[in-house]
Coordinates of C-alpha atoms and ligand atoms in Angstrom, one line a residue:
X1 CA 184.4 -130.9 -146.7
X2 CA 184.7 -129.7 -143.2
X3 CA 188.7 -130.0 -141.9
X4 CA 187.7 -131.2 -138.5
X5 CA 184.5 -132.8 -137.1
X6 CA 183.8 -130.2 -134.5
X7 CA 183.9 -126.7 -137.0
X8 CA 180.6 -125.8 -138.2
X9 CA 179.6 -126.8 -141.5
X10 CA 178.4 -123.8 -143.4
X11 CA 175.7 -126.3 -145.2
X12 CA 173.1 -127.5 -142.9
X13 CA 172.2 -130.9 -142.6
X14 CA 170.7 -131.5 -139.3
X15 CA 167.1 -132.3 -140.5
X16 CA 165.5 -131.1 -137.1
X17 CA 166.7 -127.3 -137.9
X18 CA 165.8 -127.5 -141.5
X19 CA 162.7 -125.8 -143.3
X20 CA 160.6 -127.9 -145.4
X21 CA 161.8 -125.9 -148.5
X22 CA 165.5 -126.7 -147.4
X23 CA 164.6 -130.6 -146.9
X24 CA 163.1 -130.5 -150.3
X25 CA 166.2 -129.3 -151.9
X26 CA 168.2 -132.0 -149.9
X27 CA 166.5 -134.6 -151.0
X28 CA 166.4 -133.2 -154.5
X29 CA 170.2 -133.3 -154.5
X30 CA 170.0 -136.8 -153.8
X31 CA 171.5 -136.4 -150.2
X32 CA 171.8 -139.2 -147.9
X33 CA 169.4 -139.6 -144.7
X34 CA 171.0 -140.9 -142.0
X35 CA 168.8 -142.2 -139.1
X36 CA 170.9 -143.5 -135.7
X37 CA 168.8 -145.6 -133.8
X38 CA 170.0 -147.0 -130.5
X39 CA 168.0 -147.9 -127.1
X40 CA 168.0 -147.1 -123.5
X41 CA 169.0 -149.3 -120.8
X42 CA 171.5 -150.8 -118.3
X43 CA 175.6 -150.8 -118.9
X44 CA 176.8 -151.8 -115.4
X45 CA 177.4 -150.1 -112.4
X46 CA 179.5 -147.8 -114.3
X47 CA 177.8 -146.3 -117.3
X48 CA 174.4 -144.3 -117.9
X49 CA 171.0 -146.1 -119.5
X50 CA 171.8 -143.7 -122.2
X51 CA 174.8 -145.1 -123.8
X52 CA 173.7 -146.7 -126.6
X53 CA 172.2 -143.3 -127.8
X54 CA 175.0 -141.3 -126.8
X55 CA 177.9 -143.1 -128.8
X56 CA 175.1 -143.7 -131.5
X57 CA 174.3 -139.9 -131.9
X58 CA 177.8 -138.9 -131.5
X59 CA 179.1 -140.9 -134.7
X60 CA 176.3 -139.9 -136.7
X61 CA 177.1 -136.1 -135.5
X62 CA 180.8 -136.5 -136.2
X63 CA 180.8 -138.6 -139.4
X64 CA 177.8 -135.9 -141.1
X65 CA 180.2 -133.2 -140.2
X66 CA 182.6 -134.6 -142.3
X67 CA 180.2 -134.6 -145.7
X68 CA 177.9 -131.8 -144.6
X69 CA 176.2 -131.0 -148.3
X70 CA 175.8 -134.9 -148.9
X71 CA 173.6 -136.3 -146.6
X72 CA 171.0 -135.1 -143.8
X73 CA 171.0 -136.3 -140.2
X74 CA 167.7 -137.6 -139.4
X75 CA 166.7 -137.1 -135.4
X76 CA 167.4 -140.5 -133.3
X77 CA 164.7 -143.3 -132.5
X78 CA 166.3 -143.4 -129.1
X79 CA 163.9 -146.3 -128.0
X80 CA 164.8 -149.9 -129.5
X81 CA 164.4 -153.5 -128.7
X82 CA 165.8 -154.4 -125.1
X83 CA 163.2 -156.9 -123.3
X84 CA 165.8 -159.3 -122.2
X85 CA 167.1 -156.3 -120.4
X86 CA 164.1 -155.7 -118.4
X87 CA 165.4 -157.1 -115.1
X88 CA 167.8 -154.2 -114.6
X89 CA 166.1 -151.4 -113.5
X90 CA 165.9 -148.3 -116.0
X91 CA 166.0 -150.2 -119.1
X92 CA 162.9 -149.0 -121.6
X93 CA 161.9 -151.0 -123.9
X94 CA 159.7 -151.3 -127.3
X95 CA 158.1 -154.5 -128.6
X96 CA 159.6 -155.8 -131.7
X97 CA 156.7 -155.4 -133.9
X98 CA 156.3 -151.8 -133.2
X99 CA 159.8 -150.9 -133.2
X100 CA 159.7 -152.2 -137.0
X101 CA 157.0 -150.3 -137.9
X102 CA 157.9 -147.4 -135.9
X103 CA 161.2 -147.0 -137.8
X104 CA 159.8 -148.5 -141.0
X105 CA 156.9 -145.3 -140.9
X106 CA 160.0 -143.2 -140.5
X107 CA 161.9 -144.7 -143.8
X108 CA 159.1 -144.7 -145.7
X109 CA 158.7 -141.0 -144.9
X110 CA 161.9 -139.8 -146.2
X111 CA 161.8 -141.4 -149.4
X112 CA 158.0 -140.3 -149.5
X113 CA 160.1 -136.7 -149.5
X114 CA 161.9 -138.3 -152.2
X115 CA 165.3 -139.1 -150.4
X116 CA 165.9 -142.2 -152.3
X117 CA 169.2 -143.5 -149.7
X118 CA 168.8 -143.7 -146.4
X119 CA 171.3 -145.4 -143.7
X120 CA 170.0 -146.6 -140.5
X121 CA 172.6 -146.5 -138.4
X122 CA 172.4 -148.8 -135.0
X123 CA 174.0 -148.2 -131.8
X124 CA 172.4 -151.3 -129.9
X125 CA 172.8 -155.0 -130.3
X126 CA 169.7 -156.5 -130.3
X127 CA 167.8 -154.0 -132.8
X128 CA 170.3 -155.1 -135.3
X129 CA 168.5 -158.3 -137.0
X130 CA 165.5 -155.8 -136.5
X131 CA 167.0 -153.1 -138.3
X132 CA 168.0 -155.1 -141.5
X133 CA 164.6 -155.8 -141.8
X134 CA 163.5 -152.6 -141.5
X135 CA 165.8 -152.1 -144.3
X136 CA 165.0 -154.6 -146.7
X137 CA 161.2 -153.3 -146.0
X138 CA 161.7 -149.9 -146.5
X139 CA 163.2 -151.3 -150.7
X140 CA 160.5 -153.5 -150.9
X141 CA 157.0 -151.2 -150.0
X142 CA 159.0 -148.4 -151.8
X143 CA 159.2 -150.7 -154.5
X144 CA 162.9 -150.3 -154.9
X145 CA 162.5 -146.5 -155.5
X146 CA 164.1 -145.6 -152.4
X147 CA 167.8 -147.8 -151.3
X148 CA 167.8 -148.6 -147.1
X149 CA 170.5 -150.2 -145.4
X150 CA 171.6 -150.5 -141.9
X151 CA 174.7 -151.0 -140.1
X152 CA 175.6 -151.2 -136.2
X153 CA 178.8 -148.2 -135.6
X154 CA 180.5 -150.8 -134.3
X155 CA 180.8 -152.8 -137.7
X156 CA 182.2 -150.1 -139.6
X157 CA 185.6 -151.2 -141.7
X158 CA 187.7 -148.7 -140.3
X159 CA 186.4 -148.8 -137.0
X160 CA 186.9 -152.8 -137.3
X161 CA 190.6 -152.0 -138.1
X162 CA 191.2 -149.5 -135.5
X163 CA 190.0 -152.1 -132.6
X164 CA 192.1 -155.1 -133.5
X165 CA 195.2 -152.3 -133.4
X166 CA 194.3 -151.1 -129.9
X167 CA 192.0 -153.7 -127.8
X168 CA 193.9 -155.2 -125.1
X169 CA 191.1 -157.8 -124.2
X170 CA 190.9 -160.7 -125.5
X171 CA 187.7 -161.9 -127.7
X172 CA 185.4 -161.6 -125.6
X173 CA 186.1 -158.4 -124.0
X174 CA 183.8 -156.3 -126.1
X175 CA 180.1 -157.2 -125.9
X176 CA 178.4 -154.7 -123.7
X177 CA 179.3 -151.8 -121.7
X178 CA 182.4 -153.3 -122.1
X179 CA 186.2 -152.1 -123.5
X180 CA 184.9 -150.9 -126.4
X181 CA 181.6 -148.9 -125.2
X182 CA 183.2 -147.5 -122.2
X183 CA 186.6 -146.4 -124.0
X184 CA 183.9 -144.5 -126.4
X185 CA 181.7 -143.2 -123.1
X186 CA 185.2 -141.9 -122.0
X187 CA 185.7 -139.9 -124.9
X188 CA 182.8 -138.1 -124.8
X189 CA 181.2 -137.4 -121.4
X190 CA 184.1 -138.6 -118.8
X191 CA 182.3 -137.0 -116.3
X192 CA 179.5 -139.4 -116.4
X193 CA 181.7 -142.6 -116.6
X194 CA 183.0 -143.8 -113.0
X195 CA 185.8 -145.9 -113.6
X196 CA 186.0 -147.3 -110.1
X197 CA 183.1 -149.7 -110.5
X198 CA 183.7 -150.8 -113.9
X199 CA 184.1 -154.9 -113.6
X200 CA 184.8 -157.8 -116.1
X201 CA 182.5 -160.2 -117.1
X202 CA 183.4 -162.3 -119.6
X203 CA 182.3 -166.2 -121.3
X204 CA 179.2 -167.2 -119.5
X205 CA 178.8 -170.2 -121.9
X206 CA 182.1 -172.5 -122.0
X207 CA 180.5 -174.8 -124.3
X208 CA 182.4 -175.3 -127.7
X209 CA 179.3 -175.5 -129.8
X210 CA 177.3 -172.3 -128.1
X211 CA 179.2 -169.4 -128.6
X212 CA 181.5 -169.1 -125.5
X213 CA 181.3 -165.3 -126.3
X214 CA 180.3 -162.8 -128.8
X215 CA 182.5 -159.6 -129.5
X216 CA 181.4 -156.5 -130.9
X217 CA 184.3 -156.7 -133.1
X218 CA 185.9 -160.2 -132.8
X219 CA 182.5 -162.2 -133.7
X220 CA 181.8 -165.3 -132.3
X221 CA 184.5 -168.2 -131.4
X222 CA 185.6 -170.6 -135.0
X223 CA 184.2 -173.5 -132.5
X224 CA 180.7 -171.9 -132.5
X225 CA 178.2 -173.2 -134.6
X226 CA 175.6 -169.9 -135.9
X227 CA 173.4 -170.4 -133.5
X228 CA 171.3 -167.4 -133.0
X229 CA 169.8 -166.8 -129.7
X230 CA 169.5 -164.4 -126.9
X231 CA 168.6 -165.4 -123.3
X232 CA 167.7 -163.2 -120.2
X233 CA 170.3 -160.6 -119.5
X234 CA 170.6 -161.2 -116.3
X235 CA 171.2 -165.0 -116.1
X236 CA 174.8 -164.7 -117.2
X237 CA 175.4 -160.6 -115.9
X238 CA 175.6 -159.7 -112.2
X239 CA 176.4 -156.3 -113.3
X240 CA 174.7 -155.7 -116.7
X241 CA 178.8 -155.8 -118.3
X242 CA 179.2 -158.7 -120.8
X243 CA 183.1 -157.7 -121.5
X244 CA 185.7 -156.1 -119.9
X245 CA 184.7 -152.4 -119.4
X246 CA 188.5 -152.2 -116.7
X247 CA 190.4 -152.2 -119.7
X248 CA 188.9 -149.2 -121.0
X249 CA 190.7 -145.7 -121.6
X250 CA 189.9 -142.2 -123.1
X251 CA 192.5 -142.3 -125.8
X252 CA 190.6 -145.7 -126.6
X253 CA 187.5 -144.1 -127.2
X254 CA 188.9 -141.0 -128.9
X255 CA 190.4 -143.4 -131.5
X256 CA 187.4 -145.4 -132.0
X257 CA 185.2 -142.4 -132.5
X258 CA 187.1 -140.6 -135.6
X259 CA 187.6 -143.8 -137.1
X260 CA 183.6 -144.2 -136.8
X261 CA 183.4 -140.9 -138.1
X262 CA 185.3 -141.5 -140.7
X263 CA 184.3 -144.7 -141.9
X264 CA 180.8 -143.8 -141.9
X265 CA 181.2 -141.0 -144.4
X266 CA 182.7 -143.2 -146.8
X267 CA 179.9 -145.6 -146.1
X268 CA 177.1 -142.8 -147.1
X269 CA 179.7 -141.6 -149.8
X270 CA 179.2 -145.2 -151.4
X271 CA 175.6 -145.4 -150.5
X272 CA 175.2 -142.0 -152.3
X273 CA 177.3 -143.2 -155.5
X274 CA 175.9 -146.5 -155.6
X275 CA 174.4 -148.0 -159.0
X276 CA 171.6 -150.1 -158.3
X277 CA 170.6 -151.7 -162.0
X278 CA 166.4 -151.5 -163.1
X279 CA 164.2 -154.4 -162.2
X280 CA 163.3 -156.7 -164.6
X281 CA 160.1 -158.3 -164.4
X282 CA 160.4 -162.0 -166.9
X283 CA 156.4 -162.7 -166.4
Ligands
ZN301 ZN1 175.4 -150.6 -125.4

């Protein structure tokens, strides 16, 4: 195990600079695949198109480092599901249909090279129902040969646990380019964050049945029925920010990223040491 998540691993396991021969052996060894998947567009005034793929890409970077020989990490789908975003300029987006089959041709092909776990790991909202599906697809037309889950970086146990520590917004504050992302913007790329246009926006629906708000983190409001819907960005966002992206800080972000890294190297840990028992077919 590497001590700290920016030495270099002597094992390699970013699949883009393997061989074939050297992917092979991975997946003979019964490594993980991670895949990040994320999207590009809008995060306020304040934040690049790019963030969902930048904090994506850098937990998968950070949490691999940590378990270099157990897993391989898969080059990002950078493009994902973002249609209701399409009002903000810069936003790209992919149908739903193909962004499941994209991804899905992708999961099928690693356990086609016979890696057998594979964790999609999401860095955008709205390709998350998507992504469980491509999950449940990839067990199902593998016919339960190869083991796919997905989970959003955000929704990691320790990462969870870190948040409810140090957010100082309330529920609410962390939807989109909001504490949370920005904190973890911060931590990475500073230069690229500008601080002095970074606004609140926070419960376009006070309605106690509707959720009020969602958070990342914080989930929806115990007055909320599960309701699932999504309208237009922009009818509830002047500035793209559902959240409060003032409250944001560097130490923030730095916090939220080694507990992500953490977190999701026990996660593929798990995945890797999981026992799935043998169909039984009672025709
Ligand atoms: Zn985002």
């Amino acid at each position: 195990m590497a001590s700290s998540a920016h030495s270099t691993p002597s094992v390699k396991y970013r699949y883009g600079e393997m061989t074939w021969p050297e992917i092979r052996e991975a997946a003979a060894a019964g490594r993980v695949a991670i895949l990040p998947v994320a999207t590009i567009e809008d995060h306020g005034y304040h934040l690049p198109v790019d963030t969902d793929v930048l904090l994506c890409t850098t937990v998968c970077e950070r949490g691999a480092a940590l378990i270099p020989d157990e897993c391989v990490l898969v080059p990002p789908v950078i493009h994902g599901y973002s249609p209701h975003h399409m009002d903000f300029p810069g936003t790209l987006s992919i149908d739903g249909h193909t962004f499941i089959k994209y991804v899905l041709d992708i999961t099928k092909s690693l356990a086609h090279h016979g890696f057998t776990r594979i964790l999609i790991v999401n860095g955008h909202g709205s390709n998350t129902p998507f992504c469980e599906i491509i999950a449940r697809l990839t067990v199902i037309e593998t016919a339960g040969n190869a083991i796919a889950m997905a989970v959003n970086h955000w929704g990691l146990n320790t990462v969870r646990e870190v948040v409810e520590q140090i957010r100082e917004s309330a529920p609410g504050g962390m939807s989109h380019a909001c504490e949370l992302e920005t904190s973890m913007y911060l931590a990475i790329k500073p230069e690229l964050v500008d601080m002095s246009k970074a606004v609140a926006e926070v419960n376009p629906y006070p309605t106690t049945s509707i959720p009020a708000w969602t958070d990342l983190v914080a989930g929806r409001p115990p007055t909320s029925s599960a309701v699932a819907w999504m309208p237009y960005w922009s009818t509830f966002s002047q500035s793209g920010v559902r959240g409060d992206a003032t409250l944001a800080t560097r130490e923030k972000g730095e916090q939220i990223l080694a507990a992500a890294a953490e977190g999701l190297a026990a996660l593929v840990r798990e995945l890797r040491q999981l026992e799935v028992g043998p169909r039984v077919d009672h025709h």
